[in-house]
Amino acid sequence: MIIMTHTHWDREWYESFESFRYKLRHGMDGVARKIQNGELAYFFLDGQTVVLEDYREIANEEDYQRLVQLIQNKKIEVGPWYLLADEFLVSGESLIKNLEFGTDTAKQLGSAHNIGYLPDTFGHVSQMPQILAGFEIEHALIWRGCDAEAYENNWQSPDGSAVKTIVLPLFEGYYQTYLNADNFAEQVTTFIEKHRERVKNGTLLLMNGADHSIIIDQMAAKIKTIQADHPELTIIEGNMSTFVDEISQAPFADTIYGERRENEKIFLLPNVLSTRLYLKEQNQRCEDWAIHYLDTFSLFARDTALNEQFRRYIWKTLLKNQPHDSICGCSIDEVHNEMEGRSVKVLSAIDQYLKSTLQQQFPYKYGATLAANPFLYLTHVLPFATSVLTEIEVIVPVQDDTGNILLTDAKGQSALYDVLERKEEERLFRNVYNEPQYHQVVAYRVALLAFSEGIETKRYQYQQSDKPLALFAATDKKNSIENDYLKITADLDGIVVLDKESNQIYRNINEFRASLDVGDSYNYSPPLEDVISDAKISKVSCQFVGDTHQELVVHYELNTPKELNKERTTGSTEKAVTEIRSSIRLVKGSRRIQFKTTVTNRAKDQKIVLRFGVGQADDSLADTAFDIIKRKTDSQAQYDADKNKEVRVQQHPTQSTIWVNGFQFTHRGLQEYQIAREEQDYLQVTFLRSVGWLSRRDLRTRGNGAGPGFEAPGAQCLGTYTFEYSLQLGMPEIDLNESKKWRVQPVFQQADVSRDETKIYAQLTQNTVFSSAKMVDENVMELRYFNPQNKHVKESFQFKWPVKQATVVNLNKKIIENVEGAQELSFSFAPFCIKTIHIYFEKEQKEELECPKY
């Protein structure tokens, strides 16, 4: 048996980040002293390297260097993760970045890091073994979500990748504080006897530690006592690498597969998927911007070396919102307030990066007098053919404005657009090479429908027009919109969609229902006497009818109890009205129904779900990191859990899309769903959860607490929140890239220079799911795709730049396959595989970009 001293260090949870960090400094100073004094042999620092950065910012340099020296001397181990993120609420790209940063730091410090350490995440994604194997990590350690018969298992991804995995004891997990007890020898004996049968290769790991606790008193003497009680065992004090070395050569007979979300023996805490949903929406927006703007835009800027440190800073700031107790929304309010600040940092920094880079490439001219900037550049960052409706703003000097504009494409043909608004105002213009200046302008807000063949920049131009501007005037009289494929009608009875191609009529669309919730930030729990409330449509109006799109606005009122009664058994007699406003858009030539819904919540202790009638649905498909999971419909709700038990999980995770019975629902941040079986089946997506406690011990659905019983008023989510989602009907199969097509918008720049349109590359087929594209060196592009299907597929690419070479690499950037260079390349994807491709281009003869002199 190996005894390993460790701590599980949540950066923030029931105390703020700064509170925990101050304790971390003292704890690590104590660990260092104990090791130096010979009182402690080894220490495992929770498998994450961000704590080193946290420590360094407030520790003396001498103390930090002492810590580094102990890591280099193999006394303290860190990594492989940058931090311990939730697996279901973050993207696959975030998981890869997380491991990149963590393994980089661990390698630099000489720390062993060959174990995918996942001790407390609330379940595990199916492709985690393939991700770990891509980093050449051969072992894993997991706890929640996996009810395995054996201690040692081969954990296998759908593609066949496998890692040797220790499934920690249920119930204890990593939280083993026996050596801190007065009767430690007796408790350790109980632990050994309890788990001896599960250990197949003879090596049991006793993890001496707990959350934010460092148990290090009299270790040598205690181990000596334990050894005397168990002469049949060899008991040593070791580190995680000691344990990995012990188990690495032993055969693991048992196999566990794919996604792990069991909760029979330990709490899974599944409703963290929907706690403080605004955090999930902010995180996914930050991820979209970081993946597709910050990284993909490097293909145009060719600034890999210049902005490498900036990108690392942005990604690390983003990742610091993703530890499980942070992104899951199950911390005190102060923690989540700070998270919102980090999200603002990420978005504002990426926004400025785009503005500065676009200004360099397509200069916007202004000076003492604002001159016309007639050229408009739309940059698409997705590698497949698609049409997209995007809003742009065209600025015209007030002295030049005739009251209307005409947009044309690079060939001089009229673009497809609608002017949404014309406004005369004073504007501030600035860049770092000129003093700020104010100008009177006319700003035209324009909806532009643009077709893209892939990652490219398209040029447009505006001209003054003498034709009078006719803005659409919204009217309450019209209650329907339509395009080539669909007609949507709404009245006080509901929303009806007509598929004009199939003549199929769909009802029960975009409905909202509220019920009471006596749960906490971890688990939904209904009261003994629930109150169900359905939202009623109060008003319908046609918002816009134009050449590019039509838009309908539906107003709802949801009349519910204002909160729970004092006994928490049912709702209060006092009522509250929650207002919901859904803007529903149909774009020309598209089968996608796009929703933007704002809810103004005035009630506490409730759960609001968004509902779509889907007929009879025995199963559904939903995406997670690099995979799409098929889930059986469970119609039997279960309540009233026994002590230390949790009721069967009925809600499921979704990263960005759900497919059921031909309905494909895509979203940003609405990451919990279930199929509810009533007179028909409903796709039911959690839209808002209002709870007031971090944890409680009196839930019906969970038979104990899951953390401190602190109040968390911010988790009631009172106030106004906006979510975007879309729906496609009559889909015979899931569209693998649908969510990106509307979530990731082109970026826009107005300029006074005429530049050629730029096509970097276009995807010819869409047999796989696009994950990311970026420059990793001056002339090396990295592409990542995955195949979530149980069949081999091929993917083809066409490039503008001359290709020297192409390689397939693992996640450590090691070459595993060479491909001959060509303008068009084809790659084969095995079932369920994640593939990272490097494209080497001929060296580009770049012109030096001059600083703007305007």
JSON list of C-alpha atoms in Angstrom, two decimals, residues 331-510:
[
{"chain": "A", "resi": 331, "resn": "SER", "atom": "CA", "xyz": [-20.12, 28.53, -4.83]},
{"chain": "A", "resi": 332, "resn": "ILE", "atom": "CA", "xyz": [-20.82, 31.63, -2.77]},
{"chain": "A", "resi": 333, "resn": "ASP", "atom": "CA", "xyz": [-22.00, 34.74, -4.59]},
{"chain": "A", "resi": 334, "resn": "GLU", "atom": "CA", "xyz": [-18.62, 36.50, -4.33]},
{"chain": "A", "resi": 335, "resn": "VAL", "atom": "CA", "xyz": [-17.01, 33.73, -6.40]},
{"chain": "A", "resi": 336, "resn": "HIS", "atom": "CA", "xyz": [-19.52, 34.08, -9.20]},
{"chain": "A", "resi": 337, "resn": "ASN", "atom": "CA", "xyz": [-19.36, 37.85, -9.20]},
{"chain": "A", "resi": 338, "resn": "GLU", "atom": "CA", "xyz": [-15.63, 37.57, -9.79]},
{"chain": "A", "resi": 339, "resn": "MET", "atom": "CA", "xyz": [-16.24, 35.07, -12.59]},
{"chain": "A", "resi": 340, "resn": "GLU", "atom": "CA", "xyz": [-18.39, 37.61, -14.42]},
{"chain": "A", "resi": 341, "resn": "GLY", "atom": "CA", "xyz": [-15.50, 40.04, -14.22]},
{"chain": "A", "resi": 342, "resn": "ARG", "atom": "CA", "xyz": [-13.17, 37.49, -15.81]},
{"chain": "A", "resi": 343, "resn": "SER", "atom": "CA", "xyz": [-15.64, 36.97, -18.65]},
{"chain": "A", "resi": 344, "resn": "VAL", "atom": "CA", "xyz": [-15.73, 40.71, -19.28]},
{"chain": "A", "resi": 345, "resn": "LYS", "atom": "CA", "xyz": [-11.92, 40.71, -19.39]},
{"chain": "A", "resi": 346, "resn": "VAL", "atom": "CA", "xyz": [-11.84, 37.90, -21.95]},
{"chain": "A", "resi": 347, "resn": "LEU", "atom": "CA", "xyz": [-14.46, 39.39, -24.26]},
{"chain": "A", "resi": 348, "resn": "SER", "atom": "CA", "xyz": [-13.13, 42.96, -24.11]},
{"chain": "A", "resi": 349, "resn": "ALA", "atom": "CA", "xyz": [-9.54, 41.84, -24.75]},
{"chain": "A", "resi": 350, "resn": "ILE", "atom": "CA", "xyz": [-10.52, 39.70, -27.76]},
{"chain": "A", "resi": 351, "resn": "ASP", "atom": "CA", "xyz": [-12.70, 42.52, -29.07]},
{"chain": "A", "resi": 352, "resn": "GLN", "atom": "CA", "xyz": [-9.74, 44.92, -28.96]},
{"chain": "A", "resi": 353, "resn": "TYR", "atom": "CA", "xyz": [-7.46, 42.32, -30.57]},
{"chain": "A", "resi": 354, "resn": "LEU", "atom": "CA", "xyz": [-9.91, 42.05, -33.47]},
{"chain": "A", "resi": 355, "resn": "LYS", "atom": "CA", "xyz": [-10.30, 45.81, -33.82]},
{"chain": "A", "resi": 356, "resn": "SER", "atom": "CA", "xyz": [-6.55, 46.43, -33.82]},
{"chain": "A", "resi": 357, "resn": "THR", "atom": "CA", "xyz": [-5.79, 43.59, -36.21]},
{"chain": "A", "resi": 358, "resn": "LEU", "atom": "CA", "xyz": [-8.54, 44.60, -38.61]},
{"chain": "A", "resi": 359, "resn": "GLN", "atom": "CA", "xyz": [-7.38, 48.22, -38.46]},
{"chain": "A", "resi": 360, "resn": "GLN", "atom": "CA", "xyz": [-3.89, 47.11, -39.47]},
{"chain": "A", "resi": 361, "resn": "GLN", "atom": "CA", "xyz": [-5.14, 45.04, -42.38]},
{"chain": "A", "resi": 362, "resn": "PHE", "atom": "CA", "xyz": [-7.95, 47.33, -43.51]},
{"chain": "A", "resi": 363, "resn": "PRO", "atom": "CA", "xyz": [-7.21, 50.86, -42.27]},
{"chain": "A", "resi": 364, "resn": "TYR", "atom": "CA", "xyz": [-10.10, 53.12, -41.36]},
{"chain": "A", "resi": 365, "resn": "LYS", "atom": "CA", "xyz": [-9.21, 56.69, -42.30]},
{"chain": "A", "resi": 366, "resn": "TYR", "atom": "CA", "xyz": [-10.07, 59.65, -40.12]},
{"chain": "A", "resi": 367, "resn": "GLY", "atom": "CA", "xyz": [-8.40, 62.93, -39.42]},
{"chain": "A", "resi": 368, "resn": "ALA", "atom": "CA", "xyz": [-9.30, 66.57, -38.89]},
{"chain": "A", "resi": 369, "resn": "THR", "atom": "CA", "xyz": [-12.27, 65.90, -41.17]},
{"chain": "A", "resi": 370, "resn": "LEU", "atom": "CA", "xyz": [-13.76, 62.46, -41.37]},
{"chain": "A", "resi": 371, "resn": "ALA", "atom": "CA", "xyz": [-13.36, 61.12, -44.91]},
{"chain": "A", "resi": 372, "resn": "ALA", "atom": "CA", "xyz": [-15.41, 58.45, -46.64]},
{"chain": "A", "resi": 373, "resn": "ASN", "atom": "CA", "xyz": [-14.35, 54.86, -45.98]},
{"chain": "A", "resi": 374, "resn": "PRO", "atom": "CA", "xyz": [-16.27, 53.11, -48.74]},
{"chain": "A", "resi": 375, "resn": "PHE", "atom": "CA", "xyz": [-14.92, 49.54, -48.49]},
{"chain": "A", "resi": 376, "resn": "LEU", "atom": "CA", "xyz": [-16.43, 46.93, -46.20]},
{"chain": "A", "resi": 377, "resn": "TYR", "atom": "CA", "xyz": [-14.64, 43.66, -45.33]},
{"chain": "A", "resi": 378, "resn": "LEU", "atom": "CA", "xyz": [-16.45, 40.68, -43.85]},
{"chain": "A", "resi": 379, "resn": "THR", "atom": "CA", "xyz": [-14.17, 37.96, -42.48]},
{"chain": "A", "resi": 380, "resn": "HIS", "atom": "CA", "xyz": [-15.62, 34.45, -42.10]},
{"chain": "A", "resi": 381, "resn": "VAL", "atom": "CA", "xyz": [-13.90, 32.12, -39.63]},
{"chain": "A", "resi": 382, "resn": "LEU", "atom": "CA", "xyz": [-15.69, 28.80, -40.30]},
{"chain": "A", "resi": 383, "resn": "PRO", "atom": "CA", "xyz": [-14.26, 26.28, -42.79]},
{"chain": "A", "resi": 384, "resn": "PHE", "atom": "CA", "xyz": [-17.42, 25.20, -44.56]},
{"chain": "A", "resi": 385, "resn": "ALA", "atom": "CA", "xyz": [-19.90, 26.64, -46.99]},
{"chain": "A", "resi": 386, "resn": "THR", "atom": "CA", "xyz": [-22.74, 28.43, -45.29]},
{"chain": "A", "resi": 387, "resn": "SER", "atom": "CA", "xyz": [-24.88, 31.55, -45.54]},
{"chain": "A", "resi": 388, "resn": "VAL", "atom": "CA", "xyz": [-25.05, 33.82, -42.54]},
{"chain": "A", "resi": 389, "resn": "LEU", "atom": "CA", "xyz": [-27.11, 36.85, -41.60]},
{"chain": "A", "resi": 390, "resn": "THR", "atom": "CA", "xyz": [-24.95, 39.32, -39.73]},
{"chain": "A", "resi": 391, "resn": "GLU", "atom": "CA", "xyz": [-25.46, 42.85, -38.51]},
{"chain": "A", "resi": 392, "resn": "ILE", "atom": "CA", "xyz": [-22.88, 45.43, -39.55]},
{"chain": "A", "resi": 393, "resn": "GLU", "atom": "CA", "xyz": [-22.59, 49.17, -39.07]},
{"chain": "A", "resi": 394, "resn": "VAL", "atom": "CA", "xyz": [-21.72, 51.54, -41.91]},
{"chain": "A", "resi": 395, "resn": "ILE", "atom": "CA", "xyz": [-20.40, 54.97, -40.88]},
{"chain": "A", "resi": 396, "resn": "VAL", "atom": "CA", "xyz": [-20.92, 57.87, -43.30]},
{"chain": "A", "resi": 397, "resn": "PRO", "atom": "CA", "xyz": [-19.51, 61.40, -42.74]},
{"chain": "A", "resi": 398, "resn": "VAL", "atom": "CA", "xyz": [-22.47, 63.65, -42.06]},
{"chain": "A", "resi": 399, "resn": "GLN", "atom": "CA", "xyz": [-21.43, 66.06, -44.80]},
{"chain": "A", "resi": 400, "resn": "ASP", "atom": "CA", "xyz": [-21.55, 63.24, -47.40]},
{"chain": "A", "resi": 401, "resn": "ASP", "atom": "CA", "xyz": [-24.77, 61.55, -46.37]},
{"chain": "A", "resi": 402, "resn": "THR", "atom": "CA", "xyz": [-27.73, 61.61, -48.77]},
{"chain": "A", "resi": 403, "resn": "GLY", "atom": "CA", "xyz": [-30.11, 59.74, -46.50]},
{"chain": "A", "resi": 404, "resn": "ASN", "atom": "CA", "xyz": [-29.55, 56.22, -47.83]},
{"chain": "A", "resi": 405, "resn": "ILE", "atom": "CA", "xyz": [-26.78, 53.84, -48.92]},
{"chain": "A", "resi": 406, "resn": "LEU", "atom": "CA", "xyz": [-26.35, 51.11, -51.54]},
{"chain": "A", "resi": 407, "resn": "LEU", "atom": "CA", "xyz": [-24.22, 48.03, -50.79]},
{"chain": "A", "resi": 408, "resn": "THR", "atom": "CA", "xyz": [-22.48, 46.10, -53.57]},
{"chain": "A", "resi": 409, "resn": "ASP", "atom": "CA", "xyz": [-20.18, 43.09, -53.55]},
{"chain": "A", "resi": 410, "resn": "ALA", "atom": "CA", "xyz": [-16.67, 42.80, -55.02]},
{"chain": "A", "resi": 411, "resn": "LYS", "atom": "CA", "xyz": [-18.14, 42.26, -58.52]},
{"chain": "A", "resi": 412, "resn": "GLY", "atom": "CA", "xyz": [-20.29, 45.37, -58.30]},
{"chain": "A", "resi": 413, "resn": "GLN", "atom": "CA", "xyz": [-23.50, 43.40, -57.88]},
{"chain": "A", "resi": 414, "resn": "SER", "atom": "CA", "xyz": [-26.07, 44.56, -55.32]},
{"chain": "A", "resi": 415, "resn": "ALA", "atom": "CA", "xyz": [-25.68, 42.75, -52.00]},
{"chain": "A", "resi": 416, "resn": "LEU", "atom": "CA", "xyz": [-28.62, 41.21, -50.17]},
{"chain": "A", "resi": 417, "resn": "TYR", "atom": "CA", "xyz": [-29.24, 43.46, -47.16]},
{"chain": "A", "resi": 418, "resn": "ASP", "atom": "CA", "xyz": [-31.74, 45.47, -45.16]},
{"chain": "A", "resi": 419, "resn": "VAL", "atom": "CA", "xyz": [-31.13, 48.82, -43.49]},
{"chain": "A", "resi": 420, "resn": "LEU", "atom": "CA", "xyz": [-32.47, 48.39, -39.97]},
{"chain": "A", "resi": 421, "resn": "GLU", "atom": "CA", "xyz": [-31.73, 51.82, -38.55]},
{"chain": "A", "resi": 422, "resn": "ARG", "atom": "CA", "xyz": [-30.31, 55.21, -39.53]},
{"chain": "A", "resi": 423, "resn": "LYS", "atom": "CA", "xyz": [-29.00, 57.46, -36.78]},
{"chain": "A", "resi": 424, "resn": "GLU", "atom": "CA", "xyz": [-27.13, 60.79, -36.81]},
{"chain": "A", "resi": 425, "resn": "GLU", "atom": "CA", "xyz": [-24.82, 61.27, -33.83]},
{"chain": "A", "resi": 426, "resn": "GLU", "atom": "CA", "xyz": [-21.41, 62.32, -32.57]},
{"chain": "A", "resi": 427, "resn": "ARG", "atom": "CA", "xyz": [-18.81, 59.53, -32.51]},
{"chain": "A", "resi": 428, "resn": "LEU", "atom": "CA", "xyz": [-15.41, 59.16, -30.88]},
{"chain": "A", "resi": 429, "resn": "PHE", "atom": "CA", "xyz": [-12.67, 57.81, -33.19]},
{"chain": "A", "resi": 430, "resn": "ARG", "atom": "CA", "xyz": [-9.35, 56.62, -31.82]},
{"chain": "A", "resi": 431, "resn": "ASN", "atom": "CA", "xyz": [-6.37, 54.40, -32.32]},
{"chain": "A", "resi": 432, "resn": "VAL", "atom": "CA", "xyz": [-3.04, 54.23, -30.55]},
{"chain": "A", "resi": 433, "resn": "TYR", "atom": "CA", "xyz": [-1.26, 56.22, -33.30]},
{"chain": "A", "resi": 434, "resn": "ASN", "atom": "CA", "xyz": [-3.54, 59.26, -33.20]},
{"chain": "A", "resi": 435, "resn": "GLU", "atom": "CA", "xyz": [-5.25, 61.37, -30.58]},
{"chain": "A", "resi": 436, "resn": "PRO", "atom": "CA", "xyz": [-8.97, 60.73, -29.99]},
{"chain": "A", "resi": 437, "resn": "GLN", "atom": "CA", "xyz": [-11.25, 62.76, -32.26]},
{"chain": "A", "resi": 438, "resn": "TYR", "atom": "CA", "xyz": [-14.98, 63.46, -32.36]},
{"chain": "A", "resi": 439, "resn": "HIS", "atom": "CA", "xyz": [-16.96, 63.58, -35.61]},
{"chain": "A", "resi": 440, "resn": "GLN", "atom": "CA", "xyz": [-20.58, 63.97, -36.59]},
{"chain": "A", "resi": 441, "resn": "VAL", "atom": "CA", "xyz": [-21.62, 60.86, -38.51]},
{"chain": "A", "resi": 442, "resn": "VAL", "atom": "CA", "xyz": [-24.60, 59.02, -39.83]},
{"chain": "A", "resi": 443, "resn": "ALA", "atom": "CA", "xyz": [-24.59, 55.39, -38.65]},
{"chain": "A", "resi": 444, "resn": "TYR", "atom": "CA", "xyz": [-26.49, 52.82, -40.68]},
{"chain": "A", "resi": 445, "resn": "ARG", "atom": "CA", "xyz": [-27.27, 49.53, -38.92]},
{"chain": "A", "resi": 446, "resn": "VAL", "atom": "CA", "xyz": [-27.51, 46.92, -41.66]},
{"chain": "A", "resi": 447, "resn": "ALA", "atom": "CA", "xyz": [-28.52, 43.25, -41.80]},
{"chain": "A", "resi": 448, "resn": "LEU", "atom": "CA", "xyz": [-26.32, 41.63, -44.47]},
{"chain": "A", "resi": 449, "resn": "LEU", "atom": "CA", "xyz": [-26.96, 38.12, -45.78]},
{"chain": "A", "resi": 450, "resn": "ALA", "atom": "CA", "xyz": [-23.61, 36.78, -46.96]},
{"chain": "A", "resi": 451, "resn": "PHE", "atom": "CA", "xyz": [-22.60, 33.42, -48.40]},
{"chain": "A", "resi": 452, "resn": "SER", "atom": "CA", "xyz": [-19.21, 32.00, -47.46]},
{"chain": "A", "resi": 453, "resn": "GLU", "atom": "CA", "xyz": [-17.27, 29.10, -48.96]},
{"chain": "A", "resi": 454, "resn": "GLY", "atom": "CA", "xyz": [-14.99, 28.78, -45.93]},
{"chain": "A", "resi": 455, "resn": "ILE", "atom": "CA", "xyz": [-12.42, 30.77, -43.99]},
{"chain": "A", "resi": 456, "resn": "GLU", "atom": "CA", "xyz": [-12.12, 33.90, -46.08]},
{"chain": "A", "resi": 457, "resn": "THR", "atom": "CA", "xyz": [-12.52, 37.67, -46.32]},
{"chain": "A", "resi": 458, "resn": "LYS", "atom": "CA", "xyz": [-15.17, 39.08, -48.67]},
{"chain": "A", "resi": 459, "resn": "ARG", "atom": "CA", "xyz": [-15.16, 42.67, -49.87]},
{"chain": "A", "resi": 460, "resn": "TYR", "atom": "CA", "xyz": [-18.20, 44.92, -50.17]},
{"chain": "A", "resi": 461, "resn": "GLN", "atom": "CA", "xyz": [-18.57, 48.62, -50.91]},
{"chain": "A", "resi": 462, "resn": "TYR", "atom": "CA", "xyz": [-21.11, 51.26, -50.05]},
{"chain": "A", "resi": 463, "resn": "GLN", "atom": "CA", "xyz": [-22.27, 54.15, -52.21]},
{"chain": "A", "resi": 464, "resn": "GLN", "atom": "CA", "xyz": [-24.58, 57.03, -51.47]},
{"chain": "A", "resi": 465, "resn": "SER", "atom": "CA", "xyz": [-28.09, 56.49, -52.76]},
{"chain": "A", "resi": 466, "resn": "ASP", "atom": "CA", "xyz": [-30.72, 59.03, -53.76]},
{"chain": "A", "resi": 467, "resn": "LYS", "atom": "CA", "xyz": [-33.47, 56.49, -53.22]},
{"chain": "A", "resi": 468, "resn": "PRO", "atom": "CA", "xyz": [-35.53, 57.39, -50.13]},
{"chain": "A", "resi": 469, "resn": "LEU", "atom": "CA", "xyz": [-34.87, 55.12, -47.15]},
{"chain": "A", "resi": 470, "resn": "ALA", "atom": "CA", "xyz": [-37.98, 53.15, -46.14]},
{"chain": "A", "resi": 471, "resn": "LEU", "atom": "CA", "xyz": [-37.47, 51.55, -42.74]},
{"chain": "A", "resi": 472, "resn": "PHE", "atom": "CA", "xyz": [-39.92, 48.84, -41.79]},
{"chain": "A", "resi": 473, "resn": "ALA", "atom": "CA", "xyz": [-42.46, 50.06, -39.24]},
{"chain": "A", "resi": 474, "resn": "ALA", "atom": "CA", "xyz": [-43.37, 47.41, -36.67]},
{"chain": "A", "resi": 475, "resn": "THR", "atom": "CA", "xyz": [-47.08, 46.76, -36.35]},
{"chain": "A", "resi": 476, "resn": "ASP", "atom": "CA", "xyz": [-49.18, 44.82, -33.87]},
{"chain": "A", "resi": 477, "resn": "LYS", "atom": "CA", "xyz": [-51.62, 43.73, -36.57]},
{"chain": "A", "resi": 478, "resn": "LYS", "atom": "CA", "xyz": [-49.51, 41.08, -38.28]},
{"chain": "A", "resi": 479, "resn": "ASN", "atom": "CA", "xyz": [-48.89, 37.86, -36.38]},
{"chain": "A", "resi": 480, "resn": "SER", "atom": "CA", "xyz": [-47.03, 35.65, -38.88]},
{"chain": "A", "resi": 481, "resn": "ILE", "atom": "CA", "xyz": [-43.71, 35.50, -40.70]},
{"chain": "A", "resi": 482, "resn": "GLU", "atom": "CA", "xyz": [-42.44, 33.19, -43.44]},
{"chain": "A", "resi": 483, "resn": "ASN", "atom": "CA", "xyz": [-39.59, 32.39, -45.79]},
{"chain": "A", "resi": 484, "resn": "ASP", "atom": "CA", "xyz": [-38.96, 29.89, -48.59]},
{"chain": "A", "resi": 485, "resn": "TYR", "atom": "CA", "xyz": [-39.45, 26.87, -46.31]},
{"chain": "A", "resi": 486, "resn": "LEU", "atom": "CA", "xyz": [-41.45, 27.80, -43.21]},
{"chain": "A", "resi": 487, "resn": "LYS", "atom": "CA", "xyz": [-44.38, 29.86, -42.02]},
{"chain": "A", "resi": 488, "resn": "ILE", "atom": "CA", "xyz": [-44.74, 30.74, -38.34]},
{"chain": "A", "resi": 489, "resn": "THR", "atom": "CA", "xyz": [-48.00, 32.01, -36.88]},
{"chain": "A", "resi": 490, "resn": "ALA", "atom": "CA", "xyz": [-48.51, 33.07, -33.28]},
{"chain": "A", "resi": 491, "resn": "ASP", "atom": "CA", "xyz": [-51.55, 34.15, -31.30]},
{"chain": "A", "resi": 492, "resn": "LEU", "atom": "CA", "xyz": [-52.69, 33.95, -27.68]},
{"chain": "A", "resi": 493, "resn": "ASP", "atom": "CA", "xyz": [-53.17, 30.19, -28.03]},
{"chain": "A", "resi": 494, "resn": "GLY", "atom": "CA", "xyz": [-49.59, 29.43, -29.04]},
{"chain": "A", "resi": 495, "resn": "ILE", "atom": "CA", "xyz": [-47.09, 29.18, -31.90]},
{"chain": "A", "resi": 496, "resn": "VAL", "atom": "CA", "xyz": [-47.71, 27.07, -35.00]},
{"chain": "A", "resi": 497, "resn": "VAL", "atom": "CA", "xyz": [-45.05, 26.24, -37.59]},
{"chain": "A", "resi": 498, "resn": "LEU", "atom": "CA", "xyz": [-45.96, 25.11, -41.12]},
{"chain": "A", "resi": 499, "resn": "ASP", "atom": "CA", "xyz": [-43.28, 23.30, -43.13]},
{"chain": "A", "resi": 500, "resn": "LYS", "atom": "CA", "xyz": [-44.16, 24.50, -46.62]},
{"chain": "A", "resi": 501, "resn": "GLU", "atom": "CA", "xyz": [-42.21, 21.69, -48.31]},
{"chain": "A", "resi": 502, "resn": "SER", "atom": "CA", "xyz": [-43.76, 18.75, -46.45]},
{"chain": "A", "resi": 503, "resn": "ASN", "atom": "CA", "xyz": [-47.02, 20.46, -45.43]},
{"chain": "A", "resi": 504, "resn": "GLN", "atom": "CA", "xyz": [-46.31, 19.25, -41.88]},
{"chain": "A", "resi": 505, "resn": "ILE", "atom": "CA", "xyz": [-47.73, 21.37, -39.03]},
{"chain": "A", "resi": 506, "resn": "TYR", "atom": "CA", "xyz": [-45.89, 21.64, -35.71]},
{"chain": "A", "resi": 507, "resn": "ARG", "atom": "CA", "xyz": [-47.48, 22.86, -32.47]},
{"chain": "A", "resi": 508, "resn": "ASN", "atom": "CA", "xyz": [-46.33, 23.20, -28.84]},
{"chain": "A", "resi": 509, "resn": "ILE", "atom": "CA", "xyz": [-43.37, 25.31, -29.92]},
{"chain": "A", "resi": 510, "resn": "ASN", "atom": "CA", "xyz": [-41.33, 27.52, -27.54]}
]
